[in-house]
PDB file of C-alpha atoms in Angstrom:
ATOM      1  CA  MET A 153       0.000   0.000   0.000  1.00 51.00           C
ATOM      2  CA  ALA A 154       2.826   2.421   0.795  1.00 57.00           C
ATOM      3  CA  GLU A 155       4.219   1.851  -2.693  1.00 61.00           C
ATOM      4  CA  ALA A 156       0.840   2.709  -4.223  1.00 55.00           C
ATOM      5  CA  ALA A 157       0.752   6.014  -2.338  1.00 59.00           C
ATOM      6  CA  SER A 158       3.849   7.129  -4.225  1.00 68.00           C
ATOM      7  CA  LEU A 159       2.251   6.489  -7.626  1.00 68.00           C
ATOM      8  CA  PRO A 160       1.263   9.547  -9.643  1.00 75.00           C
ATOM      9  CA  ASN A 161      -2.449  10.323  -9.672  1.00 74.00           C
ATOM     10  CA  TRP A 162      -3.127   8.050  -6.715  1.00 81.00           C
ATOM     11  CA  PRO A 163      -5.693   7.711  -5.291  1.00 91.00           C
ATOM     12  CA  ALA A 164      -8.102   8.401  -8.124  1.00 94.00           C
ATOM     13  CA  ARG A 165     -11.123   8.358  -5.812  1.00 96.00           C
ATOM     14  CA  LEU A 166     -11.321  10.134  -2.473  1.00 96.00           C
ATOM     15  CA  GLY A 167     -13.672   9.692   0.460  1.00 97.00           C
ATOM     16  CA  GLU A 168     -15.114  12.748   2.200  1.00 96.00           C
ATOM     17  CA  ASP A 169     -12.275  13.129   4.736  1.00 96.00           C
ATOM     18  CA  LEU A 170      -9.552  12.888   2.130  1.00 95.00           C
ATOM     19  CA  ALA A 171     -11.396  15.067  -0.402  1.00 96.00           C
ATOM     20  CA  ALA A 172     -11.802  17.805   2.216  1.00 97.00           C
ATOM     21  CA  ALA A 173      -8.126  17.577   3.144  1.00 95.00           C
ATOM     22  CA  TYR A 174      -7.164  17.589  -0.537  1.00 95.00           C
ATOM     23  CA  LEU A 175      -9.007  20.893  -1.016  1.00 96.00           C
ATOM     24  CA  GLY A 176      -7.561  22.247   2.230  1.00 96.00           C
ATOM     25  CA  VAL A 177     -10.909  22.793   3.972  1.00 97.00           C
ATOM     26  CA  SER A 178     -12.548  21.282   7.039  1.00 98.00           C
ATOM     27  CA  LYS A 179     -14.798  18.276   6.642  1.00 97.00           C
ATOM     28  CA  THR A 180     -17.739  20.367   7.899  1.00 98.00           C
ATOM     29  CA  ASN A 181     -17.059  23.105   5.348  1.00 98.00           C
ATOM     30  CA  PHE A 182     -16.602  20.536   2.589  1.00 98.00           C
ATOM     31  CA  ARG A 183     -19.853  18.754   3.443  1.00 97.00           C
ATOM     32  CA  GLY A 184     -21.835  22.005   3.505  1.00 98.00           C
ATOM     33  CA  LYS A 185     -20.423  23.134   0.159  1.00 97.00           C
ATOM     34  CA  TRP A 186     -21.087  19.890  -1.704  1.00 96.00           C
ATOM     35  CA  GLN A 187     -24.546  19.571  -0.194  1.00 97.00           C
ATOM     36  CA  SER A 188     -25.349  23.094  -1.422  1.00 97.00           C
ATOM     37  CA  ARG A 189     -23.875  22.112  -4.811  1.00 96.00           C
ATOM     38  CA  GLN A 190     -21.006  24.615  -4.610  1.00 96.00           C
ATOM     39  CA  TYR A 191     -18.455  21.783  -4.750  1.00 97.00           C
ATOM     40  CA  PRO A 192     -18.316  18.820  -7.137  1.00 96.00           C
ATOM     41  CA  GLN A 193     -20.850  16.107  -6.453  1.00 96.00           C
ATOM     42  CA  PRO A 194     -19.838  12.630  -5.288  1.00 97.00           C
ATOM     43  CA  VAL A 195     -20.849   9.238  -6.580  1.00 97.00           C
ATOM     44  CA  ARG A 196     -22.139   6.587  -4.233  1.00 97.00           C
ATOM     45  CA  GLU A 197     -20.530   3.185  -4.069  1.00 97.00           C
ATOM     46  CA  GLY A 198     -22.305   1.081  -1.485  1.00 96.00           C
ATOM     47  CA  ASN A 199     -22.318   3.165   1.700  1.00 96.00           C
ATOM     48  CA  ARG A 200     -19.414   5.361   0.586  1.00 96.00           C
ATOM     49  CA  LEU A 201     -19.444   8.734  -1.135  1.00 97.00           C
ATOM     50  CA  LEU A 202     -16.478   9.193  -3.465  1.00 98.00           C
ATOM     51  CA  TRP A 203     -15.025  12.159  -5.336  1.00 97.00           C
ATOM     52  CA  SER A 204     -12.777  12.000  -8.361  1.00 96.00           C
ATOM     53  CA  ARG A 205      -9.386  13.572  -7.680  1.00 95.00           C
ATOM     54  CA  VAL A 206      -9.326  14.789 -11.302  1.00 94.00           C
ATOM     55  CA  GLN A 207     -12.747  16.387 -10.829  1.00 95.00           C
ATOM     56  CA  LEU A 208     -11.492  18.198  -7.728  1.00 96.00           C
ATOM     57  CA  ASP A 209      -8.392  19.362  -9.643  1.00 94.00           C
ATOM     58  CA  ARG A 210     -10.601  20.792 -12.396  1.00 95.00           C
ATOM     59  CA  PHE A 211     -12.771  22.522  -9.810  1.00 95.00           C
ATOM     60  CA  VAL A 212      -9.709  24.222  -8.280  1.00 95.00           C
ATOM     61  CA  GLU A 213      -8.391  25.169 -11.737  1.00 95.00           C
ATOM     62  CA  ALA A 214     -11.744  26.807 -12.539  1.00 94.00           C
ATOM     63  CA  GLN A 215     -11.758  28.630  -9.182  1.00 92.00           C
ATOM     64  CA  PHE A 216      -8.395  30.195  -9.947  1.00 93.00           C
ATOM     65  CA  GLY A 217      -8.977  30.743 -13.659  1.00 93.00           C
ATOM     66  CA  LEU A 218      -6.323  28.208 -14.608  1.00 91.00           C
ATOM     67  CA  THR A 219      -6.425  25.875 -17.581  1.00 77.00           C
ATOM     68  CA  SER A 220      -4.985  22.415 -17.846  1.00 60.00           C
ATOM     69  CA  ALA A 221      -2.329  21.544 -20.411  1.00 54.00           C
ATOM     70  CA  ASN A 222      -4.906  19.720 -22.567  1.00 55.00           C
ATOM     71  CA  GLU A 223      -7.121  22.806 -22.733  1.00 56.00           C
ATOM     72  CA  GLN A 224      -4.125  24.799 -23.969  1.00 55.00           C
ATOM     73  CA  GLY A 225      -3.682  22.468 -26.920  1.00 56.00           C
ATOM     74  CA  ASP A 226      -0.823  20.422 -25.532  1.00 56.00           C
ATOM     75  CA  ASP A 227      -0.495  17.503 -27.914  1.00 55.00           C
ATOM     76  CA  THR A 228       2.547  15.900 -26.314  1.00 58.00           C
ATOM     77  CA  TRP A 229       1.079  12.471 -27.050  1.00 53.00           C
ATOM     78  CA  ALA A 230       0.240  13.345 -30.674  1.00 54.00           C
ATOM     79  CA  ASP A 231       3.260  11.439 -31.931  1.00 51.00           C
ATOM     80  CA  LEU A 232       1.773   8.236 -30.481  1.00 51.00           C
ATOM     81  CA  ARG A 233      -1.488   8.465 -32.409  1.00 47.00           C
TER      82      ARG A 233
END
């Protein structure tokens, strides 16, 4: 498990505690914001609510007016098509 934590883009899905920490807000603040639809919405898997790390990244990028490399036309992988 410790080896997996060092992988890029891991974990892909975050529970409420980790998603709140990832955004740098309290769990209470996070819960209030997603329940009022100000934050990205989770998916339910069994009893768990999960957020996509990529979705949270995009939310932060939009908050700060940033764009991802793909939105800027980065075609680094174009040579592999």
